[in-house]
Coordinates of C-alpha atoms in Angstrom, one line a residue:
M239 CA 103.6 -32.6 40.1
K240 CA 104.0 -30.2 37.2
R241 CA 104.2 -26.5 38.0
R242 CA 101.4 -24.3 36.7
L243 CA 99.8 -20.9 37.3
Y244 CA 96.6 -20.7 39.2
R245 CA 93.7 -21.9 37.0
G246 CA 90.7 -20.9 39.0
K247 CA 88.4 -17.9 38.8
D248 CA 89.0 -16.3 42.3
F249 CA 91.2 -13.2 41.6
K250 CA 92.0 -13.0 45.4
R251 CA 94.1 -16.2 45.0
A252 CA 96.2 -14.6 42.3
Q253 CA 99.9 -14.5 43.5
N254 CA 101.1 -12.2 40.8
I255 CA 100.1 -10.3 37.6
A256 CA 100.5 -13.4 35.5
D257 CA 97.8 -15.2 37.6
L258 CA 95.5 -12.2 37.0
R259 CA 96.2 -12.4 33.3
E260 CA 95.1 -16.0 33.3
I261 CA 91.9 -15.3 35.2
A262 CA 91.2 -12.4 32.8
R263 CA 91.8 -14.7 29.8
K264 CA 89.1 -17.1 31.1
R265 CA 86.6 -14.5 32.0
L266 CA 86.7 -12.4 28.8
P267 CA 85.5 -13.5 25.4
N268 CA 88.4 -14.1 23.1
F269 CA 88.0 -10.9 21.1
C270 CA 88.1 -8.8 24.3
F271 CA 91.2 -10.6 25.6
E272 CA 93.0 -10.2 22.3
Y273 CA 92.2 -6.5 22.3
V274 CA 93.9 -6.1 25.7
D275 CA 96.7 -8.6 25.3
G276 CA 97.9 -8.5 21.7
G277 CA 100.4 -6.4 19.8
A278 CA 101.2 -5.4 16.3
E279 CA 102.2 -7.8 13.5
D280 CA 104.7 -10.5 14.7
E281 CA 104.6 -9.1 18.2
I282 CA 108.4 -8.7 18.4
T283 CA 108.1 -5.4 20.2
L284 CA 105.5 -6.9 22.6
R285 CA 107.9 -9.7 23.6
R286 CA 110.9 -7.3 23.7
N287 CA 109.1 -5.2 26.3
R288 CA 109.2 -8.2 28.6
S289 CA 112.5 -9.8 27.7
V290 CA 114.5 -6.6 28.4
F291 CA 113.9 -7.0 32.1
E292 CA 115.5 -10.5 32.1
D293 CA 118.8 -9.0 30.9
M294 CA 119.0 -6.7 34.0
A295 CA 120.4 -8.1 37.2
F296 CA 120.3 -6.5 40.7
R297 CA 123.4 -5.7 42.8
P298 CA 122.1 -6.1 46.4
R299 CA 123.9 -4.7 49.4
T300 CA 123.9 -6.4 52.8
L301 CA 124.0 -5.5 56.5
V302 CA 121.8 -2.4 55.8
D303 CA 119.0 -1.5 58.2
V304 CA 115.8 -2.1 56.1
A305 CA 113.4 -2.5 59.0
R306 CA 111.5 0.5 57.7
R307 CA 111.0 0.7 53.9
D308 CA 109.4 3.6 52.0
Q309 CA 108.3 3.6 48.3
T310 CA 106.9 7.1 48.3
V311 CA 108.1 9.4 45.5
E312 CA 107.3 12.9 44.6
L313 CA 105.9 13.9 41.2
F314 CA 105.2 17.5 40.2
G315 CA 105.6 18.6 43.8
R316 CA 103.1 16.1 45.2
A317 CA 103.7 12.8 47.0
M318 CA 102.8 9.5 45.4
A319 CA 102.4 6.4 47.6
A320 CA 104.3 4.2 45.0
P321 CA 106.5 4.9 42.0
F322 CA 103.8 4.0 39.5
M323 CA 100.4 5.2 38.2
I324 CA 97.7 3.8 36.1
G325 CA 98.2 4.9 32.5
P326 CA 95.5 5.5 29.8
T327 CA 94.0 2.4 28.2
G328 CA 91.1 2.8 25.9
F329 CA 87.7 1.1 26.0
S330 CA 88.1 -0.1 29.6
G331 CA 84.4 -0.5 29.9
L332 CA 84.8 -3.6 27.6
L333 CA 86.6 -5.4 30.5
A334 CA 84.2 -4.6 33.3
R335 CA 81.2 -2.4 33.9
D336 CA 82.3 1.2 34.5
G337 CA 85.9 0.1 34.0
D338 CA 87.3 3.6 33.8
L339 CA 85.8 4.5 37.2
A340 CA 87.0 1.3 38.7
L341 CA 90.6 2.0 37.6
A342 CA 90.4 5.7 38.8
R343 CA 88.9 4.7 42.2
A344 CA 91.6 2.0 42.7
A345 CA 94.3 4.6 41.9
A346 CA 92.9 7.1 44.3
A347 CA 92.7 4.5 47.0
A348 CA 96.3 3.6 46.4
G349 CA 97.5 7.2 46.4
V350 CA 98.7 7.3 42.8
P351 CA 97.5 9.2 39.7
Y352 CA 95.2 7.8 37.1
V353 CA 95.3 8.9 33.4
L354 CA 91.8 8.7 31.8
S355 CA 91.9 7.6 28.2
N356 CA 90.6 9.8 25.4
A357 CA 88.7 6.6 24.3
S358 CA 87.1 6.1 27.7
T359 CA 83.5 4.8 28.1
M360 CA 82.8 7.3 30.9
R361 CA 82.8 11.0 30.7
L362 CA 85.7 12.9 32.2
E363 CA 83.5 14.9 34.5
E364 CA 81.8 11.8 36.0
V365 CA 85.1 10.1 36.6
V366 CA 86.6 13.1 38.4
E367 CA 83.5 13.6 40.5
R368 CA 83.0 10.0 41.5
A369 CA 86.6 8.8 41.8
G370 CA 88.5 11.6 43.6
G371 CA 92.2 11.4 43.7
R372 CA 94.6 12.7 41.1
V373 CA 93.0 12.4 37.6
W374 CA 95.0 13.2 34.5
M375 CA 93.5 13.3 30.9
Q376 CA 94.9 11.7 27.7
L377 CA 94.4 13.6 24.5
Y378 CA 94.8 12.6 20.8
L379 CA 95.3 15.5 18.4
Y380 CA 92.9 14.6 15.6
R381 CA 92.4 16.5 12.4
T382 CA 89.5 18.4 14.0
R383 CA 91.6 20.6 16.3
E384 CA 88.5 22.3 17.7
Y385 CA 87.7 19.0 19.4
A386 CA 91.1 19.1 21.2
A387 CA 90.5 22.7 22.2
R388 CA 87.1 21.8 23.7
L389 CA 88.5 18.8 25.6
V390 CA 91.3 21.0 27.0
E391 CA 88.6 23.5 28.2
R392 CA 86.6 20.7 29.8
A393 CA 89.7 19.3 31.5
E394 CA 90.6 22.7 32.9
K395 CA 87.1 23.3 34.3
T396 CA 87.1 19.8 35.8
G397 CA 90.3 20.4 37.7
V398 CA 92.4 17.8 35.8
E399 CA 96.0 18.0 37.0
A400 CA 97.9 17.1 33.8
L401 CA 97.2 16.6 30.1
V402 CA 98.9 13.7 28.4
V403 CA 99.0 14.1 24.6
T404 CA 99.7 10.8 22.8
T405 CA 101.8 11.3 19.7
D406 CA 102.7 7.9 18.4
S407 CA 99.3 6.9 16.9
A408 CA 98.9 9.3 13.9
I409 CA 98.9 6.1 11.9
F410 CA 97.2 2.9 13.3
G411 CA 99.5 0.0 14.0
N412 CA 98.9 -3.3 12.2
R413 CA 97.2 -5.5 14.8
E414 CA 96.7 -8.6 12.7
W415 CA 95.7 -10.9 15.6
D416 CA 93.0 -8.5 16.7
R417 CA 91.6 -8.2 13.2
R418 CA 91.4 -12.0 12.8
N419 CA 88.4 -12.0 15.2
Y420 CA 86.2 -10.2 12.7
A421 CA 84.5 -11.3 9.5
K422 CA 84.1 -7.6 8.5
P423 CA 85.5 -4.5 10.2
L424 CA 84.3 -4.7 13.8
R425 CA 81.7 -7.4 13.1
L426 CA 82.7 -10.6 14.9
D427 CA 82.9 -13.8 12.9
V428 CA 80.8 -16.8 13.8
R429 CA 83.4 -18.4 16.0
N430 CA 83.8 -15.3 18.1
S431 CA 80.1 -14.6 18.2
L432 CA 79.6 -18.1 19.7
D433 CA 82.5 -17.6 22.1
V434 CA 80.7 -14.5 23.5
L435 CA 77.8 -16.7 24.5
R436 CA 80.2 -19.0 26.4
H437 CA 80.9 -16.1 28.8
P438 CA 77.6 -15.3 30.5
R439 CA 79.2 -13.6 33.5
W440 CA 81.0 -11.1 31.2
M441 CA 77.7 -10.5 29.3
A442 CA 75.8 -9.8 32.5
D443 CA 78.4 -7.4 33.7
V444 CA 79.3 -5.5 30.5
L445 CA 76.4 -5.9 28.0
L446 CA 73.4 -5.9 30.3
P447 CA 71.3 -3.8 30.6
R448 CA 72.9 -1.0 28.5
G449 CA 74.4 -3.0 25.6
M450 CA 78.0 -2.5 24.2
P451 CA 79.8 0.4 26.0
R452 CA 80.1 3.6 24.0
F453 CA 82.8 6.2 23.8
A454 CA 81.8 8.9 26.2
N455 CA 84.5 11.6 25.6
L456 CA 84.5 11.6 21.8
G457 CA 81.0 13.2 21.4
D458 CA 82.4 16.5 20.1
L459 CA 84.3 14.6 17.5
L460 CA 81.8 12.0 16.3
P461 CA 78.7 12.5 14.1
P462 CA 75.4 12.3 16.0
G463 CA 74.6 8.8 17.1
Q464 CA 78.0 7.4 16.0
D465 CA 79.6 6.9 19.5
S466 CA 79.2 3.1 19.2
V467 CA 82.4 1.1 18.7
R468 CA 81.8 0.6 15.0
G469 CA 80.7 4.2 14.4
A470 CA 83.6 5.7 16.3
A471 CA 86.2 3.5 14.7
L472 CA 85.1 4.6 11.2
A473 CA 85.0 8.2 12.2
I474 CA 88.4 8.1 14.0
A475 CA 90.1 6.5 11.1
K476 CA 89.3 9.6 9.1
E477 CA 90.4 11.9 11.9
L478 CA 94.0 10.5 12.3
D479 CA 96.4 13.2 11.3
P480 CA 99.8 12.1 9.9
S481 CA 100.8 15.7 9.6
L482 CA 101.0 16.0 13.4
S483 CA 104.2 17.9 14.4
W484 CA 105.9 19.8 17.2
A485 CA 104.0 22.9 16.1
D486 CA 100.9 21.3 17.4
I487 CA 102.6 20.7 20.8
R488 CA 103.4 24.4 20.8
W489 CA 99.8 25.2 20.1
L490 CA 98.6 22.9 22.8
R491 CA 101.0 24.4 25.3
S492 CA 99.5 27.8 24.6
L493 CA 96.0 26.5 25.5
W494 CA 96.8 24.4 28.6
P495 CA 98.1 26.1 31.7
R496 CA 98.9 23.1 33.8
R497 CA 101.2 20.1 33.5
L498 CA 101.7 19.0 29.9
I499 CA 103.1 15.6 29.1
V500 CA 104.0 14.2 25.7
K501 CA 103.5 10.4 25.4
G502 CA 105.2 8.7 22.5
V503 CA 108.8 9.6 22.8
L504 CA 111.4 6.9 22.0
S505 CA 114.6 8.8 21.1
V506 CA 116.9 11.2 22.9
Q507 CA 116.4 13.8 20.1
D508 CA 112.7 13.9 20.6
A509 CA 113.1 14.1 24.4
V510 CA 115.3 17.2 23.9
L511 CA 112.7 18.7 21.5
A512 CA 110.0 18.1 24.1
A513 CA 112.0 20.0 26.7
D514 CA 112.7 22.8 24.2
H515 CA 108.9 23.1 23.6
G516 CA 108.1 23.7 27.2
V517 CA 106.4 20.5 28.2
D518 CA 106.6 19.3 31.7
G519 CA 107.2 15.7 31.1
I520 CA 107.5 12.8 28.6
V521 CA 106.4 9.2 28.5
L522 CA 109.0 6.9 26.9
T523 CA 106.9 4.3 25.2
N524 CA 106.4 2.1 22.2
H525 CA 102.6 2.0 22.8
G526 CA 102.8 -1.4 24.5
G527 CA 104.0 -3.1 21.3
R528 CA 100.8 -2.1 19.5
Q529 CA 102.2 0.3 16.9
L530 CA 105.7 -0.2 15.3
D531 CA 106.7 -3.8 15.4
G532 CA 110.5 -4.2 15.8
A533 CA 110.9 -1.0 17.9
I534 CA 113.2 -0.8 20.9
S535 CA 111.9 -1.1 24.4
A536 CA 111.5 2.2 26.3
M537 CA 113.8 0.8 29.0
E538 CA 116.6 0.6 26.4
I539 CA 116.6 4.3 25.8
L540 CA 115.7 5.3 29.3
P541 CA 119.2 5.8 30.8
E542 CA 120.4 8.1 28.0
V543 CA 117.2 10.1 28.0
A544 CA 117.3 10.5 31.8
A545 CA 120.9 11.6 31.6
T546 CA 120.2 14.1 28.9
V547 CA 116.9 15.7 30.0
G548 CA 116.1 14.3 33.4
H549 CA 117.1 17.6 35.0
R550 CA 114.7 19.6 32.7
L551 CA 111.6 17.5 32.7
T552 CA 109.9 14.5 34.3
V553 CA 110.7 11.2 32.6
L554 CA 108.0 8.5 32.8
V555 CA 108.1 5.1 31.1
D556 CA 105.7 2.3 30.2
G557 CA 105.7 -1.0 28.4
G558 CA 105.9 -4.6 29.8
F559 CA 105.8 -3.9 33.5
R560 CA 104.5 -7.0 35.3
R561 CA 106.5 -7.2 38.5
G562 CA 107.5 -4.7 41.3
A563 CA 111.1 -5.6 40.4
D564 CA 110.5 -4.2 36.9
I565 CA 109.4 -0.9 38.4
V566 CA 112.4 -0.7 40.6
K567 CA 114.7 -1.3 37.6
A568 CA 113.1 1.6 35.8
I569 CA 113.6 3.9 38.8
A570 CA 117.3 2.7 38.9
L571 CA 117.8 3.6 35.3
G572 CA 116.4 7.2 35.7
A573 CA 112.6 7.1 35.5
H574 CA 110.7 9.2 37.9
A575 CA 107.7 6.9 37.7
V576 CA 106.1 4.1 35.7
L577 CA 102.8 4.0 33.9
L578 CA 100.9 0.7 34.1
G579 CA 98.6 -0.6 31.3
R580 CA 98.0 -4.3 30.9
A581 CA 98.9 -5.1 34.5
T582 CA 96.0 -3.2 36.0
N583 CA 93.7 -4.1 33.1
Y584 CA 94.2 -7.8 33.9
G585 CA 93.1 -7.0 37.5
L586 CA 90.1 -5.1 36.1
A587 CA 89.0 -8.0 33.8
A588 CA 89.6 -10.5 36.6
G589 CA 87.6 -8.8 39.3
G590 CA 86.5 -5.3 38.6
Y591 CA 87.4 -2.6 41.1
P592 CA 88.6 -5.2 43.8
G593 CA 90.7 -6.9 41.1
V594 CA 92.5 -3.6 40.3
V595 CA 93.1 -3.0 44.0
H596 CA 94.5 -6.5 44.2
A597 CA 96.8 -5.9 41.2
I598 CA 98.1 -2.7 42.8
D599 CA 98.6 -4.4 46.2
I600 CA 100.6 -7.2 44.5
L601 CA 103.0 -4.7 42.9
K602 CA 103.3 -2.6 46.0
T603 CA 104.2 -5.7 48.0
E604 CA 106.7 -6.8 45.5
I605 CA 108.4 -3.3 45.4
D606 CA 108.6 -3.4 49.2
R607 CA 110.2 -6.8 49.2
V608 CA 112.7 -5.8 46.5
L609 CA 113.7 -2.7 48.5
G610 CA 114.4 -4.9 51.5
L611 CA 116.4 -7.5 49.6
L612 CA 118.4 -4.9 47.8
G613 CA 119.4 -3.3 51.1
C614 CA 117.8 0.0 50.1
P615 CA 115.2 1.3 52.6
S616 CA 113.8 4.0 50.3
V617 CA 113.0 4.0 46.6
T618 CA 114.5 7.5 46.4
Q619 CA 117.9 5.9 47.1
I620 CA 117.6 3.5 44.2
D621 CA 120.1 4.4 41.4
S622 CA 122.1 2.8 38.6
H623 CA 124.6 1.2 41.1
C624 CA 121.7 -1.2 42.0
I625 CA 121.6 -2.6 38.4
D626 CA 124.0 -4.6 36.2
W627 CA 123.1 -4.4 32.6
S628 CA 125.6 -5.2 29.8
R629 CA 123.5 -3.4 27.1
T630 CA 123.8 0.0 28.9
N631 CA 126.8 2.2 28.5
A632 CA 128.6 2.3 31.8
A633 CA 129.2 6.0 31.5
V634 CA 125.5 6.8 30.9
M635 CA 124.1 5.0 33.9
P636 CA 125.7 7.1 36.7
A637 CA 124.6 10.2 34.8
A638 CA 121.1 8.9 34.7
A639 CA 121.1 8.4 38.4
E640 CA 122.5 11.8 39.0
A641 CA 119.7 13.3 36.9
L642 CA 117.1 11.4 38.8
L643 CA 118.3 12.8 42.2
R644 CA 118.3 16.5 41.1
P645 CA 115.5 18.1 43.1
N646 CA 114.1 20.1 40.2
A647 CA 113.8 17.1 37.9
A648 CA 110.3 16.2 38.9

């Protein structure tokens, strides 16, 4: 009998994130799944984000007591129940009703932070009030800086723990596969319009009774009545600011009194600049392969960045994480934690809030198993000696591990 992934619709039967992806693909209209799953141009970066993990091999130890295993880590002085969090993904309400809230609630239940997207379909204040847990807020610095200032003020009043400013989208990536679904900008072609009708369960959940979700945190930026997908897209295209620079980070630092994280770093030089500008952390990322096609994976630069600035600021990483083993490899190379994007979105699309919980449980279970098989009872004991990777400079990896273990690093 030929091997194949689970092909049913019951997300509870998903054995891994790949199963959840397949369930999500069937439940969502094609244009929605393409929005979540696709990347820029030839999707070289998208594939690289996954293939990089195949080049890394574990070096397990044996005859180690692993009867008790602990994946708790500390981030910004507070414990996290696992070495990952849910990162910002825009327009989550397109995947399931109140998608942002479902993601936030699942993160809170799992004991990990949640980063609400700037392009969310629920207001920041509502998510914080109804979800509980540790909520962070993503911010794009548009041309209208007054919008950023107002959002910072809202985040502070709401009790948001950290602000995550995304810096790698001052120019939109070329997402050709996504655009092919439309006859005109954000107007579905006939084929995709008919495909929507083939997904009544999605229509009942997402479109009824309120219609297409709207952007709830962009109100101060958009013209009146333009918070629809089409209206917001046209307005945001004019608001992108290619002149964005480190001076803007300095300005934002002057406004925001809590943890400030720069998301969009993919070089050692920029990591050093981030530390010099007083931020508290960085996210190494290529934007999930959705911006510059042909860029390196964040994992490839992680060891050198961790060795250089890991003692000065918190180093986070995202891009291509589908297995608990992937997360353990990132910790081994010097990351303090991992941000999840598509992995939890697949769970959301497959089963709403319970689907996200299932995705998180899958990853936690995998991490627990990897720790036991590695002969490492605690994730805090994971270091570069657990990994064999020919692409990484042998002199850099021990330095990355040492940076990770310094108590003031996180």
